XYZ file of C-alpha atoms in Angstrom:
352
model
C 0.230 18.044 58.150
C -3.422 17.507 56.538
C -5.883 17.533 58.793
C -8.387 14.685 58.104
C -12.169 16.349 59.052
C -14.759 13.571 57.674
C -14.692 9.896 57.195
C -16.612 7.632 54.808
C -17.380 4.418 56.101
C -18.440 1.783 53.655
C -20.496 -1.378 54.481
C -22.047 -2.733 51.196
C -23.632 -6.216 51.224
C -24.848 -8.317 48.031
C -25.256 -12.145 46.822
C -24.551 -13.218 43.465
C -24.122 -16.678 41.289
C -21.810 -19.016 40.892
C -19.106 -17.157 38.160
C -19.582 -13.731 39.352
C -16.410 -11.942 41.784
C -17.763 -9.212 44.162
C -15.363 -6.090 43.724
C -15.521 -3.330 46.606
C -14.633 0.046 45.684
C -14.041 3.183 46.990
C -13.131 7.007 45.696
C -12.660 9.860 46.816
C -12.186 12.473 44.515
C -10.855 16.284 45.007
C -13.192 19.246 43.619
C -11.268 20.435 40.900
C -11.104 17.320 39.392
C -7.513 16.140 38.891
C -6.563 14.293 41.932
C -8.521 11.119 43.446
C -7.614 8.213 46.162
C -9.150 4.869 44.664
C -9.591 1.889 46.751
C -10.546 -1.606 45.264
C -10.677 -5.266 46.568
C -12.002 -8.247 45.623
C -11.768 -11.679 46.239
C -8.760 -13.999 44.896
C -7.517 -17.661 45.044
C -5.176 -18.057 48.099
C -2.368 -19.610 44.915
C -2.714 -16.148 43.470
C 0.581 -14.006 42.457
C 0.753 -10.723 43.568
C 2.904 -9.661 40.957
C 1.222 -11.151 38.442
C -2.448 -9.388 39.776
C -0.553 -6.186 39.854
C 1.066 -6.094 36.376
C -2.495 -7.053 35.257
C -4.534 -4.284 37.173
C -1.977 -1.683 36.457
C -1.995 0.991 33.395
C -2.150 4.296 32.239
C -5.447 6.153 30.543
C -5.821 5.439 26.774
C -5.615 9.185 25.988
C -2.039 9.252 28.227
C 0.871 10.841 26.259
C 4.603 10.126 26.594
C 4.041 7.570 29.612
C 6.569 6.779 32.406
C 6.290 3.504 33.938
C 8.600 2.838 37.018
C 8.022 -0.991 37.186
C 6.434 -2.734 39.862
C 8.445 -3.282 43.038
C 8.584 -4.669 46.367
C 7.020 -1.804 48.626
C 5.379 -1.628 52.294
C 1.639 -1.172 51.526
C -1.093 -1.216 54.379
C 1.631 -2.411 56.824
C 2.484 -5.662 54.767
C 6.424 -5.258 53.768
C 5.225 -7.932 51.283
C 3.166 -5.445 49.024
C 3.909 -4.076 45.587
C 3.700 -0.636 44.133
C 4.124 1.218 40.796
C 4.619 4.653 39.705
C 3.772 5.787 36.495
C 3.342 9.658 34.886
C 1.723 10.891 31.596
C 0.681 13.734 30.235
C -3.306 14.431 30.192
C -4.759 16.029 27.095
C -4.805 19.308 28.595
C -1.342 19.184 29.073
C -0.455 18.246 32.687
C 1.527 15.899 33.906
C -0.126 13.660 35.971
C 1.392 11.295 38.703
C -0.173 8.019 39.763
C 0.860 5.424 42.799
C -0.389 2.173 42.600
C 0.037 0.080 45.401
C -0.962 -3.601 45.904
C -1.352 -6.306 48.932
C -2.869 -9.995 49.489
C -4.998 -10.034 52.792
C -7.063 -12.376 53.849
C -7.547 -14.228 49.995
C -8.218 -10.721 48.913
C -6.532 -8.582 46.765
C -6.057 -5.046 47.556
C -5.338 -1.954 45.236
C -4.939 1.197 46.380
C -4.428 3.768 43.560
C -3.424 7.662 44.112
C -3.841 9.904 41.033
C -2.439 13.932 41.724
C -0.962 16.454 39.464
C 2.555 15.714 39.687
C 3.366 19.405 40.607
C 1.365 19.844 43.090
C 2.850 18.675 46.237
C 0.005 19.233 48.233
C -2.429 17.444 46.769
C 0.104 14.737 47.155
C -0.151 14.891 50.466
C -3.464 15.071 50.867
C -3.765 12.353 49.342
C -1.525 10.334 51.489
C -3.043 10.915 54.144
C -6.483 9.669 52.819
C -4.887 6.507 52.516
C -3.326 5.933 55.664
C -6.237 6.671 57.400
C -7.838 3.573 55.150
C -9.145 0.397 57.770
C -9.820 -2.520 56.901
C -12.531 -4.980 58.609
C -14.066 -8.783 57.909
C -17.878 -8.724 57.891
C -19.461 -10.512 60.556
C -21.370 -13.921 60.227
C -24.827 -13.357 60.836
C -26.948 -16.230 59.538
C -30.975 -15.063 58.713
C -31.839 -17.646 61.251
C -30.810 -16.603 64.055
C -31.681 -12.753 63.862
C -33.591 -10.891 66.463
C -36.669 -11.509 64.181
C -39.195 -14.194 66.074
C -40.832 -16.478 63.762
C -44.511 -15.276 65.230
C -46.967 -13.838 63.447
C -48.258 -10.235 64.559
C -51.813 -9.270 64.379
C -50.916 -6.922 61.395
C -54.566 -5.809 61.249
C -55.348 -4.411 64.597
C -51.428 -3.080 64.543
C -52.345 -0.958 61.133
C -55.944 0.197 62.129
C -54.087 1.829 65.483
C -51.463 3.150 63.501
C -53.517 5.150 61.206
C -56.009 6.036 64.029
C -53.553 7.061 66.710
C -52.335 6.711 69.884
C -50.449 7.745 72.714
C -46.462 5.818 72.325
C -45.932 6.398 76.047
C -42.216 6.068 75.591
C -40.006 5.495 78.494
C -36.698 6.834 79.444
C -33.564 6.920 76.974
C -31.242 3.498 77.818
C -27.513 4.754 76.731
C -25.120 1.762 76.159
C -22.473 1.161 74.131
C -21.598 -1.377 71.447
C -19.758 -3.468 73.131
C -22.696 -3.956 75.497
C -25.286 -4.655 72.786
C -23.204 -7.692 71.561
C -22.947 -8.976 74.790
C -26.772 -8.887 75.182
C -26.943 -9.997 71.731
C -24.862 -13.370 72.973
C -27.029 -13.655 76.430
C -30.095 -13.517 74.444
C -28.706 -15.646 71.845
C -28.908 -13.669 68.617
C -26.182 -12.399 66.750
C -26.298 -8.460 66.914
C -29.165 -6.236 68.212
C -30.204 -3.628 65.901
C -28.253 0.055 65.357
C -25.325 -1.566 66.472
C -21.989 -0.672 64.478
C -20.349 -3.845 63.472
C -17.096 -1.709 62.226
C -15.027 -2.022 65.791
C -16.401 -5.666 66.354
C -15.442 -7.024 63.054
C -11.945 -6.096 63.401
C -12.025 -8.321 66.905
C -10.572 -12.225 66.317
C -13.079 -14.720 68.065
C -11.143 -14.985 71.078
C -11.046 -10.914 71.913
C -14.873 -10.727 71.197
C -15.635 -13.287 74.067
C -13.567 -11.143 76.678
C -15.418 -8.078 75.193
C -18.336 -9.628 76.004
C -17.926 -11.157 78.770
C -16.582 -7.796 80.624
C -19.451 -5.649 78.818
C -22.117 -7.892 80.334
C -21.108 -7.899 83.415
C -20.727 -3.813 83.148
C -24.623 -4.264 82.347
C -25.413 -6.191 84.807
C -23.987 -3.782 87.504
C -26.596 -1.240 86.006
C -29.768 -3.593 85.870
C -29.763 -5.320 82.420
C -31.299 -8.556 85.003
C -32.709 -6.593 87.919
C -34.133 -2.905 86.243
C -37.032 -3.546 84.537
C -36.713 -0.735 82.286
C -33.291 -1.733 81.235
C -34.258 -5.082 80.953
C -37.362 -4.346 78.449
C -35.376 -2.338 76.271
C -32.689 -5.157 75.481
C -35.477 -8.223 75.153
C -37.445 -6.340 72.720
C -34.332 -5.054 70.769
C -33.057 -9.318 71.007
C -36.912 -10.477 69.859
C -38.941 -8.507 67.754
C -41.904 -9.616 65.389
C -41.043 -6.747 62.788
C -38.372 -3.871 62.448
C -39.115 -0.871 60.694
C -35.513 1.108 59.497
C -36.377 5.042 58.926
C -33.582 6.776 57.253
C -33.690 10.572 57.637
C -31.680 12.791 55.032
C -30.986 16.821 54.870
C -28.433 18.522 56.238
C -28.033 16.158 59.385
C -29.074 12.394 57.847
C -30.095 10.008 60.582
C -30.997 6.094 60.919
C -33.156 5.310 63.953
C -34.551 0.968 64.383
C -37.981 0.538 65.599
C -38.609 -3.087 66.573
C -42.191 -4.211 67.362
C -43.952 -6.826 69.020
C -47.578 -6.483 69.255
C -47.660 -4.910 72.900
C -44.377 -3.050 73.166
C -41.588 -1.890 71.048
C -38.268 -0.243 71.324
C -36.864 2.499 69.347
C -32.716 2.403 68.757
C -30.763 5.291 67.555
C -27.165 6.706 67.391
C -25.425 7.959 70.722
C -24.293 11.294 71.004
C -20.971 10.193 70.322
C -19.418 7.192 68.702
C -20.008 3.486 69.775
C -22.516 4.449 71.795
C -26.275 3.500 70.968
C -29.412 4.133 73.227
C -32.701 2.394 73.448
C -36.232 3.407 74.578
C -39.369 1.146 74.956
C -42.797 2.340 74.075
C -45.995 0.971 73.339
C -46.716 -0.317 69.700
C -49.999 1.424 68.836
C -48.219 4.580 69.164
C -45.279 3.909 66.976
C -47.083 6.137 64.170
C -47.457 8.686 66.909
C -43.938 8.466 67.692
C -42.532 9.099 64.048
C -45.107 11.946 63.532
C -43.580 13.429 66.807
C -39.455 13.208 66.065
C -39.022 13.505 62.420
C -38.447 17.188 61.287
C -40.805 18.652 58.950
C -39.825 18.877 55.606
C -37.455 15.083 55.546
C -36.973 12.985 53.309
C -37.777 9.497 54.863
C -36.735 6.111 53.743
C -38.753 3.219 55.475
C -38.261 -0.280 55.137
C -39.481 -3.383 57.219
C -38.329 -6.542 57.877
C -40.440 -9.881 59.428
C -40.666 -13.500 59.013
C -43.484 -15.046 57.202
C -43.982 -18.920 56.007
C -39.827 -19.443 57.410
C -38.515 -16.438 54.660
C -37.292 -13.332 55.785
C -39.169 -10.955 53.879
C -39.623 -6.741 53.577
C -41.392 -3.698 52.156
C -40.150 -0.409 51.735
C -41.178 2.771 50.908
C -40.906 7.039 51.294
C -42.488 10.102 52.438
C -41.532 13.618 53.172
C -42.362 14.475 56.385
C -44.753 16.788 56.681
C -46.742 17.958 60.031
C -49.917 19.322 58.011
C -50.358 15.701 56.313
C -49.772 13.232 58.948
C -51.786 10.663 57.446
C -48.933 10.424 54.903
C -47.046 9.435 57.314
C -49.376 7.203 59.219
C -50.199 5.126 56.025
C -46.818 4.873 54.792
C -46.196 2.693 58.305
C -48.787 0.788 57.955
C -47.937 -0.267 54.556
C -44.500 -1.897 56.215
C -46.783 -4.344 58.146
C -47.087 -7.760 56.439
C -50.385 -7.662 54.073
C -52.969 -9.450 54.511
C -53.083 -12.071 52.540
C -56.911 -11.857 52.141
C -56.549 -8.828 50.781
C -53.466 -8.451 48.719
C -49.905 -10.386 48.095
C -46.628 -9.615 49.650
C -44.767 -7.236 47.333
């Protein structure tokens, strides 16, 4: 039996025009190069034919000699005994035979393919393969409309926020607040906002509407029983992660790549970042003049950082972005690469 050891989650999210189709993909492909797991979807009319959208989307490579093609047939793909699949063999131009399973399903007004290339001797990599695709989920991406996001429509005092930020100060962070994700979309819905940052929509978007409103409803009262209304502390860290003025996203890579949320209002701010374990997230509040301070303090010498901002200005939701490698000899690198998140002035310069 293969034993699966990593996963590869995939959230991707873009707009387009009218005339353009969005097409999700996903491979995975072994090291010495002849076998890969291919996963595609993309959106379809609900009148579509499956057989038709298979016959179309299936083939062999144009340098393929003495191709097989086993037809297309009715197959159980995904857990739908309503699928299709096709088997078809060729010789490459090195001169092995290669083996590849294509297998097709309508879910949801989407069509998806799920395509298996392996050398057709090799019955291991077969099954390697197999397993990579049964451990394939699916999930719907949640609704969350720009206007109702944690982000307040106020206006920080960007000015005195930057000239603290590259002078320093003292965060004065509180306590570590552990909950889990169920929790944060049940303070999300008390506090009336959609999600609360770090939170991993994967297990929520697989919920229909109904079983997300008992999730909620039981996680909320879990955080009540530990002071969500009553603990202060608690209590601080979930309003500032529901209503925020700004929310800076640092992205840590090397060996052990983190993402850690740090959103700001002018007094006090709260920094989110993975639990120890999954679908967990915790929370700490801290003051904002030291959010600088803070960075400076937990990134590891030597990352590569990825920072990006988010706030409202004149009703848009608008950003800036930007990088550094942390370094603890240079902190002003780090100090002005903040303060270049905060909206600009617009005395001074224009939004970029």
């Amino acid at each position: 039996m293969t034993e699966l050891l990593w996963r590869a989650p995939a959230r991707l999210s873009l707009s387009g025009p009218a005339g353009w189709t969005p097409a999700q993909r996903v491979e995975v492909y072994h090291r010495d190069g002849d076998a890969l797991v291919r996963v595609e979807t993309w959106p379809v009319d609900p009148s579509a034919d499956l057989d038709t959208l298979a016959a179309a989307h299936a083939g062999v490579p144009q340098d393929a000699e003495d191709p097989e093609d086993g037809g297309i047939r009715v197959a159980d793909v995904l857990g739908s005994v309503d699928g299709r699949q096709r088997v078809l063999t060729w010789t490459d131009p090195a001169g092995g035979r290669r083996t590849a399973t294509l297998s097709y399903v309508l879910e949801g007004g989407r069509m998806v393919a799920v395509s298996v290339v392996v050398p057709t001797s090799d019955p291991d990599k077969a099954e390697q393969a197999s397993a990579i695709t049964a451990s394939l989920s699916r999930s719907s991406p949640l609704d969350l409309p720009t206007e109702g996001l944690p982000l307040r429509p106020s206006s920080i005092d960007h000015d005195t926020l930057r000239a603290s930020w590259l002078a320093g100060s003292d965060p004065d962070t509180g306590p570590w607040q552990t909950i889990t994700v169920e929790e944060s979309f049940a303070a999300a819905r008390h506090f009336g906002v959609p999600m609360l940052p770090g939170a991993d929509t994967a297990s929520w978007s697989v919920l229909d509407p109904a079983q997300r409103d008992l999730a909620a409803a039981v996680a909320w009262r879990s955080l009540q029983a530990r002071g969500a209304e009553d603990d202060p502390v608690l209590r601080e860290a979930l309003e500032l992660a529901a209503g925020h003025d700004v929310i800076v996203v640092l992205s840590t890579g090397g060996d052990s790549p983190t993402t850690r949320w740090l959103a700001a209002r002018p007094d006090r701010s709260v920094e989110v970042a993975p639990g120890a374990r999954p679908g967990v997230i915790r929370l700490r509040s801290f003051a904002t003049a030291g959010l600088a301070d803070l960075v400076l303090a937990t990134t590891p010498a030597g990352a590569e950082v990825n920072a990006s901002s988010v706030y409202r200005a004149d009703g848009r939701l608008l950003g800036r972005e930007t990088r550094w490698t942390a370094d603890t000899d240079d902190g002003d690198v780090v100090r002005r690469g903040l303060a270049d998140l905060l909206p600009p002035d617009p005395l001074t310069g224009p939004d970029r």
